[in-house]
Amino acid sequence: MANGLGKGGRKKTGNKLTAMMQVRNEAGRYLEAALADLSGFVDEIVIVDDASTDDTPELAASFEKVVKLVRNKESLFHKEWLLRELLWRAAEETSPDWLLAVDADEFYEDYTKGALRELINQDEYDTVSFRMYDFWDSVTHYREDEWWNLHQRPMMTLVRYLPGYHYAYPKRAHHATRLPFTYSALPGLDTELRIKHFGWAGSAEERRAKYDRYMKLDPQGQWGSLGHYASILEPNPRLIRWQERERHDE
C-alpha cells in the first residue's frame, strides 16, 4: 500500500525498533558491551534501573540511544512482575513500533541482527521468537543437558506494539515473563535465529552466588525448579563450542 500500512493498520515499512531492559548493579559486567552492541542495530533503548547502588544508571545514561531511563528509589526485585510492568509502561511512552526485550548480558548473533529489519517490516505476524543459548564458564561454549536446553525451543523476545491491545503480566514474584503473556494469542513467527546469554559464563564462585540467591528467594521452588537450581552446581556439565554464523543482510 502507498502509505506503508498493511493488515489492521500494521506498518510494513519504516518501523522503529526499541530495545527495553531492566538493570540492577550491572556496572563492571556486560552492560557497557551490551548497550554498545544494541546501539548498532536498534533505534532506541528504554531502561528501568532497579535501585542500583553502583554507577549502572550513569553508565546507561551515557549512551545516546538510551532515550528513557527510569530510576527506582526502592527495588522491586521481590515483585518481578511489577518491575516488568514498569518497564513496559516506560517503553509505551516512547511510541514504539516494535519492542525487543533484552537483558543486560544478552547479545544477538550478527546473523540475527542482519535479519531484524525484515522481521519487523511486515504485516503477517506480531511476535518473533528466537533460540537462547546459555554460555557456561566462558563465552566460547554453551551448556546443553537435561536442565539447560532453552535453545531447543523458541523464546519470544520481539513483539509489535499494538495500541489498545490488552497487555498483562502473570503475578510472579520471580522468573516473571519478560513480555506480556497476552501476546501468545497473536500471530507469531518461530525462528532458528540465535541469542547468546552470557549470564552464566563467569566463574564457579559467581554461579554459586546465584544459586545461593535463588535458594534464598525461592527455597521451595514455588517460582522455579529445585532441580534446575541444583544443576547450577554441576561440576562437569556438557558444553558445546559455539560457532558463529556469518551476518545475513538483505
PDB file of C-alpha atoms in Angstrom:
ATOM      1  CA  MET A   1       0.000   0.000   0.000  1.00  0.00           C
ATOM      2  CA  ALA A   2       1.149   3.540  -0.732  1.00  0.00           C
ATOM      3  CA  ASN A   3       1.018   4.601   2.910  1.00  0.00           C
ATOM      4  CA  GLY A   4       3.064   1.611   4.040  1.00  0.00           C
ATOM      5  CA  LEU A   5       0.214   0.128   6.065  1.00  0.00           C
ATOM      6  CA  GLY A   6      -0.866  -3.491   5.836  1.00  0.00           C
ATOM      7  CA  LYS A   7      -3.362  -5.672   7.678  1.00  0.00           C
ATOM      8  CA  GLY A   8      -5.112  -3.996  10.581  1.00  0.00           C
ATOM      9  CA  GLY A   9      -3.143  -0.806  10.077  1.00  0.00           C
ATOM     10  CA  ARG A  10       0.147  -2.572  10.773  1.00  0.00           C
ATOM     11  CA  LYS A  11       3.142  -0.743   9.304  1.00  0.00           C
ATOM     12  CA  LYS A  12       5.037  -2.646   6.642  1.00  0.00           C
ATOM     13  CA  THR A  13       7.876  -0.163   6.290  1.00  0.00           C
ATOM     14  CA  GLY A  14       9.840   2.259   8.430  1.00  0.00           C
ATOM     15  CA  ASN A  15       9.169   0.532  11.744  1.00  0.00           C
ATOM     16  CA  LYS A  16      11.135   1.762  14.764  1.00  0.00           C
ATOM     17  CA  LEU A  17      12.933  -0.913  16.794  1.00  0.00           C
ATOM     18  CA  THR A  18      13.088  -0.142  20.525  1.00  0.00           C
ATOM     19  CA  ALA A  19      15.049  -2.271  22.973  1.00  0.00           C
ATOM     20  CA  MET A  20      13.859  -2.397  26.578  1.00  0.00           C
ATOM     21  CA  MET A  21      15.952  -3.570  29.502  1.00  0.00           C
ATOM     22  CA  GLN A  22      15.775  -3.726  33.286  1.00  0.00           C
ATOM     23  CA  VAL A  23      19.050  -3.471  35.201  1.00  0.00           C
ATOM     24  CA  ARG A  24      20.424  -3.552  38.712  1.00  0.00           C
ATOM     25  CA  ASN A  25      24.108  -3.264  39.665  1.00  0.00           C
ATOM     26  CA  GLU A  26      25.357  -4.249  36.218  1.00  0.00           C
ATOM     27  CA  ALA A  27      28.380  -1.941  36.049  1.00  0.00           C
ATOM     28  CA  GLY A  28      31.598  -3.896  35.551  1.00  0.00           C
ATOM     29  CA  ARG A  29      29.815  -6.845  33.960  1.00  0.00           C
ATOM     30  CA  TYR A  30      28.321  -6.972  30.444  1.00  0.00           C
ATOM     31  CA  LEU A  31      26.133  -3.857  30.437  1.00  0.00           C
ATOM     32  CA  GLU A  32      28.509  -1.499  28.639  1.00  0.00           C
ATOM     33  CA  ALA A  33      29.241  -4.040  25.902  1.00  0.00           C
ATOM     34  CA  ALA A  34      25.548  -4.930  25.608  1.00  0.00           C
ATOM     35  CA  LEU A  35      24.461  -1.307  25.201  1.00  0.00           C
ATOM     36  CA  ALA A  36      27.226  -0.635  22.696  1.00  0.00           C
ATOM     37  CA  ASP A  37      26.112  -3.676  20.716  1.00  0.00           C
ATOM     38  CA  LEU A  38      22.419  -2.741  20.858  1.00  0.00           C
ATOM     39  CA  SER A  39      23.231   0.789  19.759  1.00  0.00           C
ATOM     40  CA  GLY A  40      24.477  -0.641  16.494  1.00  0.00           C
ATOM     41  CA  PHE A  41      21.180  -2.186  15.400  1.00  0.00           C
ATOM     42  CA  VAL A  42      18.222  -0.733  17.354  1.00  0.00           C
ATOM     43  CA  ASP A  43      16.761   2.758  17.059  1.00  0.00           C
ATOM     44  CA  GLU A  44      16.090   3.497  20.727  1.00  0.00           C
ATOM     45  CA  ILE A  45      16.684   1.945  24.150  1.00  0.00           C
ATOM     46  CA  VAL A  46      14.470   2.208  27.248  1.00  0.00           C
ATOM     47  CA  ILE A  47      15.874   1.201  30.637  1.00  0.00           C
ATOM     48  CA  VAL A  48      14.485   0.788  34.145  1.00  0.00           C
ATOM     49  CA  ASP A  49      17.189   0.805  36.808  1.00  0.00           C
ATOM     50  CA  ASP A  50      16.000  -1.135  39.853  1.00  0.00           C
ATOM     51  CA  ALA A  51      17.629   0.900  42.625  1.00  0.00           C
ATOM     52  CA  SER A  52      21.247   0.166  41.688  1.00  0.00           C
ATOM     53  CA  THR A  53      23.865   1.004  44.302  1.00  0.00           C
ATOM     54  CA  ASP A  54      26.707   1.303  41.777  1.00  0.00           C
ATOM     55  CA  ASP A  55      27.101   3.560  38.719  1.00  0.00           C
ATOM     56  CA  THR A  56      24.848   1.465  36.472  1.00  0.00           C
ATOM     57  CA  PRO A  57      22.369   4.302  35.772  1.00  0.00           C
ATOM     58  CA  GLU A  58      25.144   6.738  34.903  1.00  0.00           C
ATOM     59  CA  LEU A  59      26.668   4.200  32.532  1.00  0.00           C
ATOM     60  CA  ALA A  60      23.288   3.615  30.876  1.00  0.00           C
ATOM     61  CA  ALA A  61      22.618   7.330  30.513  1.00  0.00           C
ATOM     62  CA  SER A  62      25.926   7.806  28.688  1.00  0.00           C
ATOM     63  CA  PHE A  63      24.578   6.021  25.603  1.00  0.00           C
ATOM     64  CA  GLU A  64      22.888   8.305  23.086  1.00  0.00           C
ATOM     65  CA  LYS A  65      20.257   5.762  22.092  1.00  0.00           C
ATOM     66  CA  VAL A  66      19.012   5.426  25.676  1.00  0.00           C
ATOM     67  CA  VAL A  67      16.046   7.779  25.260  1.00  0.00           C
ATOM     68  CA  LYS A  68      14.335   6.963  28.557  1.00  0.00           C
ATOM     69  CA  LEU A  69      15.859   5.921  31.881  1.00  0.00           C
ATOM     70  CA  VAL A  70      13.629   5.288  34.890  1.00  0.00           C
ATOM     71  CA  ARG A  71      15.366   5.025  38.275  1.00  0.00           C
ATOM     72  CA  ASN A  72      13.587   3.187  41.069  1.00  0.00           C
ATOM     73  CA  LYS A  73      14.296   4.542  44.544  1.00  0.00           C
ATOM     74  CA  GLU A  74      13.410   1.174  46.071  1.00  0.00           C
ATOM     75  CA  SER A  75      13.976  -2.206  44.446  1.00  0.00           C
ATOM     76  CA  LEU A  76      11.095  -4.229  43.038  1.00  0.00           C
ATOM     77  CA  PHE A  77      13.264  -7.335  42.753  1.00  0.00           C
ATOM     78  CA  HIS A  78      10.962  -9.306  45.069  1.00  0.00           C
ATOM     79  CA  LYS A  79       7.946  -8.411  42.913  1.00  0.00           C
ATOM     80  CA  GLU A  80       9.377  -9.053  39.491  1.00  0.00           C
ATOM     81  CA  TRP A  81       6.079  -8.819  37.630  1.00  0.00           C
ATOM     82  CA  LEU A  82       5.710  -5.214  38.822  1.00  0.00           C
ATOM     83  CA  LEU A  83       9.204  -4.456  37.549  1.00  0.00           C
ATOM     84  CA  ARG A  84       8.301  -5.925  34.155  1.00  0.00           C
ATOM     85  CA  GLU A  85       5.097  -3.859  34.058  1.00  0.00           C
ATOM     86  CA  LEU A  86       7.013  -0.701  34.915  1.00  0.00           C
ATOM     87  CA  LEU A  87       9.452  -1.339  32.084  1.00  0.00           C
ATOM     88  CA  TRP A  88       6.587  -1.962  29.650  1.00  0.00           C
ATOM     89  CA  ARG A  89       4.836   1.283  30.615  1.00  0.00           C
ATOM     90  CA  ALA A  90       8.080   3.225  30.243  1.00  0.00           C
ATOM     91  CA  ALA A  91       8.587   1.788  26.759  1.00  0.00           C
ATOM     92  CA  GLU A  92       4.972   2.598  25.803  1.00  0.00           C
ATOM     93  CA  GLU A  93       5.651   6.275  26.475  1.00  0.00           C
ATOM     94  CA  THR A  94       8.209   6.386  23.646  1.00  0.00           C
ATOM     95  CA  SER A  95       5.610   5.498  20.953  1.00  0.00           C
ATOM     96  CA  PRO A  96       7.345   2.286  19.838  1.00  0.00           C
ATOM     97  CA  ASP A  97       6.582   0.200  16.757  1.00  0.00           C
ATOM     98  CA  TRP A  98       8.414  -2.969  17.833  1.00  0.00           C
ATOM     99  CA  LEU A  99       9.857  -3.837  21.249  1.00  0.00           C
ATOM    100  CA  LEU A 100      12.884  -6.049  21.818  1.00  0.00           C
ATOM    101  CA  ALA A 101      13.030  -7.362  25.398  1.00  0.00           C
ATOM    102  CA  VAL A 102      16.681  -7.919  26.230  1.00  0.00           C
ATOM    103  CA  ASP A 103      18.721  -8.489  29.391  1.00  0.00           C
ATOM    104  CA  ALA A 104      21.995  -6.780  30.204  1.00  0.00           C
ATOM    105  CA  ASP A 105      24.023  -9.927  29.496  1.00  0.00           C
ATOM    106  CA  GLU A 106      22.471 -10.947  26.162  1.00  0.00           C
ATOM    107  CA  PHE A 107      23.911 -10.467  22.686  1.00  0.00           C
ATOM    108  CA  TYR A 108      22.191 -11.098  19.371  1.00  0.00           C
ATOM    109  CA  GLU A 109      24.265 -13.071  16.908  1.00  0.00           C
ATOM    110  CA  ASP A 110      25.405 -10.967  13.941  1.00  0.00           C
ATOM    111  CA  TYR A 111      23.402 -13.216  11.613  1.00  0.00           C
ATOM    112  CA  THR A 112      20.308 -12.448  13.688  1.00  0.00           C
ATOM    113  CA  LYS A 113      20.921  -8.698  13.682  1.00  0.00           C
ATOM    114  CA  GLY A 114      21.018  -8.762   9.909  1.00  0.00           C
ATOM    115  CA  ALA A 115      17.534 -10.286   9.757  1.00  0.00           C
ATOM    116  CA  LEU A 116      15.754  -7.961  12.196  1.00  0.00           C
ATOM    117  CA  ARG A 117      14.623  -5.237   9.801  1.00  0.00           C
ATOM    118  CA  GLU A 118      12.995  -7.774   7.521  1.00  0.00           C
ATOM    119  CA  LEU A 119      11.311  -9.351  10.542  1.00  0.00           C
ATOM    120  CA  ILE A 120       9.675  -6.112  11.702  1.00  0.00           C
ATOM    121  CA  ASN A 121       8.762  -4.569   8.340  1.00  0.00           C
ATOM    122  CA  GLN A 122       5.838  -6.869   7.525  1.00  0.00           C
ATOM    123  CA  ASP A 123       2.178  -7.330   8.481  1.00  0.00           C
ATOM    124  CA  GLU A 124       1.874 -11.129   8.781  1.00  0.00           C
ATOM    125  CA  TYR A 125       2.868 -11.671  12.434  1.00  0.00           C
ATOM    126  CA  ASP A 126       3.164  -9.665  15.643  1.00  0.00           C
ATOM    127  CA  THR A 127       5.702 -11.680  17.641  1.00  0.00           C
ATOM    128  CA  VAL A 128       9.077 -13.227  16.865  1.00  0.00           C
ATOM    129  CA  SER A 129      10.783 -15.973  18.845  1.00  0.00           C
ATOM    130  CA  PHE A 130      14.494 -16.802  18.886  1.00  0.00           C
ATOM    131  CA  ARG A 131      16.788 -19.508  20.315  1.00  0.00           C
ATOM    132  CA  MET A 132      18.511 -18.538  23.577  1.00  0.00           C
ATOM    133  CA  TYR A 133      21.878 -20.200  24.281  1.00  0.00           C
ATOM    134  CA  ASP A 134      23.237 -20.258  27.851  1.00  0.00           C
ATOM    135  CA  PHE A 135      27.009 -19.911  27.785  1.00  0.00           C
ATOM    136  CA  TRP A 136      28.981 -21.584  30.559  1.00  0.00           C
ATOM    137  CA  ASP A 137      32.452 -20.961  32.028  1.00  0.00           C
ATOM    138  CA  SER A 138      33.370 -18.756  29.061  1.00  0.00           C
ATOM    139  CA  VAL A 139      31.896 -17.044  26.007  1.00  0.00           C
ATOM    140  CA  THR A 140      33.083 -19.853  23.740  1.00  0.00           C
ATOM    141  CA  HIS A 141      30.894 -22.756  24.932  1.00  0.00           C
ATOM    142  CA  TYR A 142      27.222 -23.127  25.740  1.00  0.00           C
ATOM    143  CA  ARG A 143      25.649 -25.705  28.018  1.00  0.00           C
ATOM    144  CA  GLU A 144      23.261 -28.403  26.792  1.00  0.00           C
ATOM    145  CA  ASP A 145      21.777 -31.099  29.011  1.00  0.00           C
ATOM    146  CA  GLU A 146      18.571 -32.113  30.747  1.00  0.00           C
ATOM    147  CA  TRP A 147      18.268 -28.837  32.635  1.00  0.00           C
ATOM    148  CA  TRP A 148      19.878 -26.398  30.210  1.00  0.00           C
ATOM    149  CA  ASN A 149      18.206 -26.646  26.820  1.00  0.00           C
ATOM    150  CA  LEU A 150      16.318 -23.377  26.354  1.00  0.00           C
ATOM    151  CA  HIS A 151      17.850 -23.073  22.882  1.00  0.00           C
ATOM    152  CA  GLN A 152      15.959 -26.149  21.744  1.00  0.00           C
ATOM    153  CA  ARG A 153      12.662 -24.260  21.703  1.00  0.00           C
ATOM    154  CA  PRO A 154      11.800 -20.741  20.536  1.00  0.00           C
ATOM    155  CA  MET A 155      11.596 -17.894  23.045  1.00  0.00           C
ATOM    156  CA  MET A 156       9.578 -14.755  22.298  1.00  0.00           C
ATOM    157  CA  THR A 157      11.639 -11.586  22.731  1.00  0.00           C
ATOM    158  CA  LEU A 158      10.446  -9.327  19.884  1.00  0.00           C
ATOM    159  CA  VAL A 159       6.872  -8.008  19.606  1.00  0.00           C
ATOM    160  CA  ARG A 160       4.904  -5.430  17.675  1.00  0.00           C
ATOM    161  CA  TYR A 161       3.394  -2.713  19.838  1.00  0.00           C
ATOM    162  CA  LEU A 162      -0.350  -2.527  19.222  1.00  0.00           C
ATOM    163  CA  PRO A 163      -2.039   0.494  20.854  1.00  0.00           C
ATOM    164  CA  GLY A 164      -5.238  -0.524  22.594  1.00  0.00           C
ATOM    165  CA  TYR A 165      -4.324  -4.194  22.920  1.00  0.00           C
ATOM    166  CA  HIS A 166      -4.694  -5.758  26.384  1.00  0.00           C
ATOM    167  CA  TYR A 167      -1.255  -6.237  27.917  1.00  0.00           C
ATOM    168  CA  ALA A 168      -0.930  -8.276  31.109  1.00  0.00           C
ATOM    169  CA  TYR A 169       1.810  -9.995  33.094  1.00  0.00           C
ATOM    170  CA  PRO A 170       1.299 -13.002  35.383  1.00  0.00           C
ATOM    171  CA  LYS A 171       1.861 -12.086  39.039  1.00  0.00           C
ATOM    172  CA  ARG A 172       5.101 -13.956  39.609  1.00  0.00           C
ATOM    173  CA  ALA A 173       7.492 -12.782  42.306  1.00  0.00           C
ATOM    174  CA  HIS A 174      10.436 -14.328  40.431  1.00  0.00           C
ATOM    175  CA  HIS A 175      11.102 -15.662  36.928  1.00  0.00           C
ATOM    176  CA  ALA A 176       8.367 -13.412  35.543  1.00  0.00           C
ATOM    177  CA  THR A 177       7.877 -13.427  31.785  1.00  0.00           C
ATOM    178  CA  ARG A 178       9.765 -10.619  30.094  1.00  0.00           C
ATOM    179  CA  LEU A 179       6.804  -9.812  27.826  1.00  0.00           C
ATOM    180  CA  PRO A 180       3.030  -9.768  28.459  1.00  0.00           C
ATOM    181  CA  PHE A 181       1.610 -13.285  28.324  1.00  0.00           C
ATOM    182  CA  THR A 182      -1.355 -11.969  26.361  1.00  0.00           C
ATOM    183  CA  TYR A 183       0.916 -11.764  23.313  1.00  0.00           C
ATOM    184  CA  SER A 184       0.631 -15.535  22.980  1.00  0.00           C
ATOM    185  CA  ALA A 185      -2.801 -15.018  21.403  1.00  0.00           C
ATOM    186  CA  LEU A 186      -1.333 -13.053  18.477  1.00  0.00           C
ATOM    187  CA  PRO A 187       0.157 -14.490  15.266  1.00  0.00           C
ATOM    188  CA  GLY A 188       3.830 -15.238  15.763  1.00  0.00           C
ATOM    189  CA  LEU A 189       6.919 -16.452  13.951  1.00  0.00           C
ATOM    190  CA  ASP A 190       9.305 -19.035  15.419  1.00  0.00           C
ATOM    191  CA  THR A 191      12.820 -18.766  14.034  1.00  0.00           C
ATOM    192  CA  GLU A 192      16.168 -20.541  14.272  1.00  0.00           C
ATOM    193  CA  LEU A 193      17.886 -17.188  14.839  1.00  0.00           C
ATOM    194  CA  ARG A 194      20.098 -17.141  17.913  1.00  0.00           C
ATOM    195  CA  ILE A 195      20.811 -15.107  21.048  1.00  0.00           C
ATOM    196  CA  LYS A 196      23.874 -15.527  23.240  1.00  0.00           C
ATOM    197  CA  HIS A 197      23.277 -15.328  27.000  1.00  0.00           C
ATOM    198  CA  PHE A 198      26.465 -14.716  28.988  1.00  0.00           C
ATOM    199  CA  GLY A 199      24.905 -14.558  32.455  1.00  0.00           C
ATOM    200  CA  TRP A 200      26.328 -17.958  33.426  1.00  0.00           C
ATOM    201  CA  ALA A 201      29.663 -17.545  31.667  1.00  0.00           C
ATOM    202  CA  GLY A 202      31.515 -16.329  34.751  1.00  0.00           C
ATOM    203  CA  SER A 203      33.369 -18.212  37.446  1.00  0.00           C
ATOM    204  CA  ALA A 204      32.135 -21.116  39.557  1.00  0.00           C
ATOM    205  CA  GLU A 205      32.081 -18.724  42.518  1.00  0.00           C
ATOM    206  CA  GLU A 206      29.738 -16.375  40.674  1.00  0.00           C
ATOM    207  CA  ARG A 207      27.405 -19.233  39.799  1.00  0.00           C
ATOM    208  CA  ARG A 208      27.463 -20.401  43.426  1.00  0.00           C
ATOM    209  CA  ALA A 209      26.398 -16.909  44.483  1.00  0.00           C
ATOM    210  CA  LYS A 210      23.474 -17.060  42.030  1.00  0.00           C
ATOM    211  CA  TYR A 211      22.492 -20.481  43.344  1.00  0.00           C
ATOM    212  CA  ASP A 212      22.538 -19.179  46.924  1.00  0.00           C
ATOM    213  CA  ARG A 213      20.400 -16.223  45.907  1.00  0.00           C
ATOM    214  CA  TYR A 214      17.830 -18.420  44.172  1.00  0.00           C
ATOM    215  CA  MET A 215      17.591 -20.707  47.188  1.00  0.00           C
ATOM    216  CA  LYS A 216      17.111 -17.752  49.489  1.00  0.00           C
ATOM    217  CA  LEU A 217      14.417 -16.203  47.317  1.00  0.00           C
ATOM    218  CA  ASP A 218      12.644 -19.429  46.327  1.00  0.00           C
ATOM    219  CA  PRO A 219      13.567 -22.193  48.818  1.00  0.00           C
ATOM    220  CA  GLN A 220      10.503 -24.303  47.986  1.00  0.00           C
ATOM    221  CA  GLY A 221      10.782 -23.996  44.214  1.00  0.00           C
ATOM    222  CA  GLN A 222       7.497 -22.096  44.021  1.00  0.00           C
ATOM    223  CA  TRP A 223       8.613 -19.947  41.092  1.00  0.00           C
ATOM    224  CA  GLY A 224      11.155 -22.256  39.517  1.00  0.00           C
ATOM    225  CA  SER A 225      12.540 -25.779  39.696  1.00  0.00           C
ATOM    226  CA  LEU A 226      14.667 -27.003  42.594  1.00  0.00           C
ATOM    227  CA  GLY A 227      16.255 -29.492  40.214  1.00  0.00           C
ATOM    228  CA  HIS A 228      17.222 -26.688  37.884  1.00  0.00           C
ATOM    229  CA  TYR A 229      18.644 -24.668  40.769  1.00  0.00           C
ATOM    230  CA  ALA A 230      20.720 -27.663  41.903  1.00  0.00           C
ATOM    231  CA  SER A 231      22.063 -28.163  38.378  1.00  0.00           C
ATOM    232  CA  ILE A 232      23.812 -24.798  38.607  1.00  0.00           C
ATOM    233  CA  LEU A 233      26.409 -26.507  40.810  1.00  0.00           C
ATOM    234  CA  GLU A 234      27.081 -29.408  38.401  1.00  0.00           C
ATOM    235  CA  PRO A 235      30.911 -29.669  38.315  1.00  0.00           C
ATOM    236  CA  ASN A 236      31.194 -31.175  34.835  1.00  0.00           C
ATOM    237  CA  PRO A 237      28.287 -30.032  32.654  1.00  0.00           C
ATOM    238  CA  ARG A 238      28.055 -30.919  28.962  1.00  0.00           C
ATOM    239  CA  LEU A 239      29.454 -27.990  26.985  1.00  0.00           C
ATOM    240  CA  ILE A 240      29.364 -27.409  23.229  1.00  0.00           C
ATOM    241  CA  ARG A 241      31.603 -24.992  21.350  1.00  0.00           C
ATOM    242  CA  TRP A 242      29.760 -22.082  19.797  1.00  0.00           C
ATOM    243  CA  GLN A 243      30.156 -21.496  16.083  1.00  0.00           C
ATOM    244  CA  GLU A 244      29.197 -18.026  14.909  1.00  0.00           C
ATOM    245  CA  ARG A 245      27.313 -17.685  11.642  1.00  0.00           C
ATOM    246  CA  GLU A 246      28.145 -15.004   9.115  1.00  0.00           C
ATOM    247  CA  ARG A 247      25.941 -11.943   9.068  1.00  0.00           C
ATOM    248  CA  HIS A 248      22.914 -12.082   6.777  1.00  0.00           C
ATOM    249  CA  ASP A 249      21.857  -8.694   5.389  1.00  0.00           C
ATOM    250  CA  GLU A 250      19.210  -8.297   2.739  1.00  0.00           C
TER     251      GLU A 250
END
